Amino acid sequence: MTGVELEKYLMSTGLFKDENVYMVEIIDGKIFNRVPSYYKSSITMLGKVEIKIYYNKHGDGTKYVDFMLAGVNLFGCYKLKELDFTTLHKELSKMFVSDHRFIKWSKIELRNYKINSLYEV
């Protein structure tokens, strides 16, 4: 997954807003200057949900995605390039399982994902 794809999925839920923290991403030679790297949602009764994209500064510069609840990373950390829709859905469902907007989004996006996977064969 790319940062642009992650932005598309998160913003389509209606649960998140970006916090004006951006990164530059290059996909197939095309430069995207304003890809959000920090998303926040205070919808859940459990606390504030944050999703952050950050670079591994001490290694090869790999981008990672953290899923945090109430400031604690108890949920997951994935390499952005290895994150796929099913993993994103699994992590979001841990935090928003009872939210009606997430349930509606989930049904639509899971259907779309399954249909698209049929065409990729």
PDB file of C-alpha atoms in Angstrom:
ATOM      1  CA  MET A   1       0.000   0.000   0.000  1.00  0.00           C
ATOM      2  CA  THR A   2       1.141   3.551  -0.570  1.00  0.00           C
ATOM      3  CA  GLY A   3       0.518   6.645   1.531  1.00  0.00           C
ATOM      4  CA  VAL A   4      -1.924   7.881  -1.106  1.00  0.00           C
ATOM      5  CA  GLU A   5      -3.938   4.637  -0.894  1.00  0.00           C
ATOM      6  CA  LEU A   6      -3.927   4.746   2.905  1.00  0.00           C
ATOM      7  CA  GLU A   7      -5.204   8.325   2.795  1.00  0.00           C
ATOM      8  CA  LYS A   8      -7.996   7.301   0.418  1.00  0.00           C
ATOM      9  CA  TYR A   9      -9.165   4.484   2.680  1.00  0.00           C
ATOM     10  CA  LEU A  10      -8.930   6.397   5.971  1.00  0.00           C
ATOM     11  CA  MET A  11     -10.613   9.544   4.725  1.00  0.00           C
ATOM     12  CA  SER A  12     -13.413   7.540   3.072  1.00  0.00           C
ATOM     13  CA  THR A  13     -14.416   6.101   6.467  1.00  0.00           C
ATOM     14  CA  GLY A  14     -15.568   9.503   7.694  1.00  0.00           C
ATOM     15  CA  LEU A  15     -13.931   8.719  11.041  1.00  0.00           C
ATOM     16  CA  PHE A  16     -10.559  10.411  10.576  1.00  0.00           C
ATOM     17  CA  LYS A  17      -9.180  13.823   9.838  1.00  0.00           C
ATOM     18  CA  ASP A  18      -5.622  14.588   8.880  1.00  0.00           C
ATOM     19  CA  GLU A  19      -3.689  16.802  11.261  1.00  0.00           C
ATOM     20  CA  ASN A  20      -1.759  18.936   8.741  1.00  0.00           C
ATOM     21  CA  VAL A  21       1.383  16.790   8.970  1.00  0.00           C
ATOM     22  CA  TYR A  22       2.453  15.833   5.476  1.00  0.00           C
ATOM     23  CA  MET A  23       5.111  13.838   3.675  1.00  0.00           C
ATOM     24  CA  VAL A  24       6.296  13.661   0.080  1.00  0.00           C
ATOM     25  CA  GLU A  25       5.728  10.412  -1.755  1.00  0.00           C
ATOM     26  CA  ILE A  26       6.914   9.391  -5.219  1.00  0.00           C
ATOM     27  CA  ILE A  27       4.869   6.716  -6.990  1.00  0.00           C
ATOM     28  CA  ASP A  28       5.943   5.613 -10.476  1.00  0.00           C
ATOM     29  CA  GLY A  29       7.860   8.851 -10.962  1.00  0.00           C
ATOM     30  CA  LYS A  30       4.891  11.039  -9.997  1.00  0.00           C
ATOM     31  CA  ILE A  31       5.435  13.279  -6.946  1.00  0.00           C
ATOM     32  CA  PHE A  32       2.677  13.662  -4.355  1.00  0.00           C
ATOM     33  CA  ASN A  33       3.647  16.610  -2.138  1.00  0.00           C
ATOM     34  CA  ARG A  34       0.898  16.601   0.454  1.00  0.00           C
ATOM     35  CA  VAL A  35       0.286  13.044   1.599  1.00  0.00           C
ATOM     36  CA  PRO A  36      -0.946  13.138   5.211  1.00  0.00           C
ATOM     37  CA  SER A  37       1.232  11.198   7.628  1.00  0.00           C
ATOM     38  CA  TYR A  38      -0.838  11.672  10.789  1.00  0.00           C
ATOM     39  CA  TYR A  39      -4.534  10.892  11.208  1.00  0.00           C
ATOM     40  CA  LYS A  40      -6.631  11.303  14.320  1.00  0.00           C
ATOM     41  CA  SER A  41     -10.083  10.197  15.380  1.00  0.00           C
ATOM     42  CA  SER A  42     -11.715  10.807  18.734  1.00  0.00           C
ATOM     43  CA  ILE A  43     -14.880   8.920  17.848  1.00  0.00           C
ATOM     44  CA  THR A  44     -14.403   5.808  19.982  1.00  0.00           C
ATOM     45  CA  MET A  45     -15.421   5.607  23.610  1.00  0.00           C
ATOM     46  CA  LEU A  46     -12.050   3.999  24.346  1.00  0.00           C
ATOM     47  CA  GLY A  47     -10.105   7.159  23.569  1.00  0.00           C
ATOM     48  CA  LYS A  48      -8.285   8.921  20.767  1.00  0.00           C
ATOM     49  CA  VAL A  49      -7.227   6.770  17.800  1.00  0.00           C
ATOM     50  CA  GLU A  50      -4.084   7.850  15.939  1.00  0.00           C
ATOM     51  CA  ILE A  51      -2.502   6.464  12.791  1.00  0.00           C
ATOM     52  CA  LYS A  52       0.989   7.676  11.991  1.00  0.00           C
ATOM     53  CA  ILE A  53       3.307   7.103   9.040  1.00  0.00           C
ATOM     54  CA  TYR A  54       6.955   7.571   9.906  1.00  0.00           C
ATOM     55  CA  TYR A  55      10.397   6.819   8.459  1.00  0.00           C
ATOM     56  CA  ASN A  56      12.902   4.474  10.048  1.00  0.00           C
ATOM     57  CA  LYS A  57      15.720   7.025  10.347  1.00  0.00           C
ATOM     58  CA  HIS A  58      18.351   4.599  11.607  1.00  0.00           C
ATOM     59  CA  GLY A  59      17.834   1.954   8.946  1.00  0.00           C
ATOM     60  CA  ASP A  60      17.036   2.017   5.273  1.00  0.00           C
ATOM     61  CA  GLY A  61      14.380   4.748   5.478  1.00  0.00           C
ATOM     62  CA  THR A  62      11.473   2.310   5.356  1.00  0.00           C
ATOM     63  CA  LYS A  63       8.051   3.846   6.067  1.00  0.00           C
ATOM     64  CA  TYR A  64       6.089   2.316   8.931  1.00  0.00           C
ATOM     65  CA  VAL A  65       2.459   2.750  10.012  1.00  0.00           C
ATOM     66  CA  ASP A  66       1.509   2.768  13.704  1.00  0.00           C
ATOM     67  CA  PHE A  67      -2.045   2.169  14.926  1.00  0.00           C
ATOM     68  CA  MET A  68      -2.384   3.737  18.378  1.00  0.00           C
ATOM     69  CA  LEU A  69      -5.207   3.981  20.877  1.00  0.00           C
ATOM     70  CA  ALA A  70      -5.033   6.622  23.626  1.00  0.00           C
ATOM     71  CA  GLY A  71      -1.377   7.295  22.795  1.00  0.00           C
ATOM     72  CA  VAL A  72      -0.285   3.674  23.241  1.00  0.00           C
ATOM     73  CA  ASN A  73       0.754   1.420  20.377  1.00  0.00           C
ATOM     74  CA  LEU A  74      -1.045  -1.725  21.483  1.00  0.00           C
ATOM     75  CA  PHE A  75      -2.578  -2.520  18.144  1.00  0.00           C
ATOM     76  CA  GLY A  76       0.004  -2.766  15.424  1.00  0.00           C
ATOM     77  CA  CYS A  77       2.976  -1.538  13.490  1.00  0.00           C
ATOM     78  CA  TYR A  78       3.403  -2.452   9.834  1.00  0.00           C
ATOM     79  CA  LYS A  79       5.667  -1.542   6.971  1.00  0.00           C
ATOM     80  CA  LEU A  80       3.632   0.731   4.718  1.00  0.00           C
ATOM     81  CA  LYS A  81       4.588  -1.158   1.571  1.00  0.00           C
ATOM     82  CA  GLU A  82       3.483  -4.470   3.156  1.00  0.00           C
ATOM     83  CA  LEU A  83       0.185  -3.111   4.509  1.00  0.00           C
ATOM     84  CA  ASP A  84      -2.792  -4.254   2.472  1.00  0.00           C
ATOM     85  CA  PHE A  85      -6.520  -3.622   2.685  1.00  0.00           C
ATOM     86  CA  THR A  86      -7.295  -6.762   4.702  1.00  0.00           C
ATOM     87  CA  THR A  87      -4.703  -5.868   7.361  1.00  0.00           C
ATOM     88  CA  LEU A  88      -5.919  -2.257   7.479  1.00  0.00           C
ATOM     89  CA  HIS A  89      -9.500  -3.470   7.867  1.00  0.00           C
ATOM     90  CA  LYS A  90      -8.488  -5.860  10.654  1.00  0.00           C
ATOM     91  CA  GLU A  91      -6.704  -3.111  12.603  1.00  0.00           C
ATOM     92  CA  LEU A  92      -9.534  -0.592  12.182  1.00  0.00           C
ATOM     93  CA  SER A  93     -12.166  -3.140  13.177  1.00  0.00           C
ATOM     94  CA  LYS A  94     -10.378  -3.647  16.512  1.00  0.00           C
ATOM     95  CA  MET A  95     -11.078  -0.027  17.383  1.00  0.00           C
ATOM     96  CA  PHE A  96     -14.309   0.815  15.515  1.00  0.00           C
ATOM     97  CA  VAL A  97     -16.200  -2.482  15.566  1.00  0.00           C
ATOM     98  CA  SER A  98     -19.408  -0.933  16.945  1.00  0.00           C
ATOM     99  CA  ASP A  99     -19.374   2.363  15.025  1.00  0.00           C
ATOM    100  CA  HIS A 100     -22.186   2.456  12.449  1.00  0.00           C
ATOM    101  CA  ARG A 101     -20.102   4.506   9.978  1.00  0.00           C
ATOM    102  CA  PHE A 102     -17.291   1.965  10.125  1.00  0.00           C
ATOM    103  CA  ILE A 103     -19.722  -0.925   9.623  1.00  0.00           C
ATOM    104  CA  LYS A 104     -21.223   0.742   6.538  1.00  0.00           C
ATOM    105  CA  TRP A 105     -17.777   1.613   5.140  1.00  0.00           C
ATOM    106  CA  SER A 106     -16.543  -1.898   5.887  1.00  0.00           C
ATOM    107  CA  LYS A 107     -19.311  -3.600   3.942  1.00  0.00           C
ATOM    108  CA  ILE A 108     -18.777  -1.418   0.887  1.00  0.00           C
ATOM    109  CA  GLU A 109     -14.977  -1.580   0.852  1.00  0.00           C
ATOM    110  CA  LEU A 110     -14.809  -5.331   1.551  1.00  0.00           C
ATOM    111  CA  ARG A 111     -17.182  -5.906  -1.353  1.00  0.00           C
ATOM    112  CA  ASN A 112     -15.100  -3.665  -3.626  1.00  0.00           C
ATOM    113  CA  TYR A 113     -11.873  -5.364  -2.533  1.00  0.00           C
ATOM    114  CA  LYS A 114     -13.257  -8.825  -3.284  1.00  0.00           C
ATOM    115  CA  ILE A 115     -14.572  -7.747  -6.682  1.00  0.00           C
ATOM    116  CA  ASN A 116     -11.242  -6.119  -7.590  1.00  0.00           C
ATOM    117  CA  SER A 117      -9.314  -9.201  -6.484  1.00  0.00           C
ATOM    118  CA  LEU A 118     -11.318 -11.283  -8.972  1.00  0.00           C
ATOM    119  CA  TYR A 119     -10.111  -9.094 -11.835  1.00  0.00           C
ATOM    120  CA  GLU A 120      -6.458  -9.248 -10.757  1.00  0.00           C
ATOM    121  CA  VAL A 121      -6.177 -12.964 -11.470  1.00  0.00           C
TER     122      VAL A 121
END
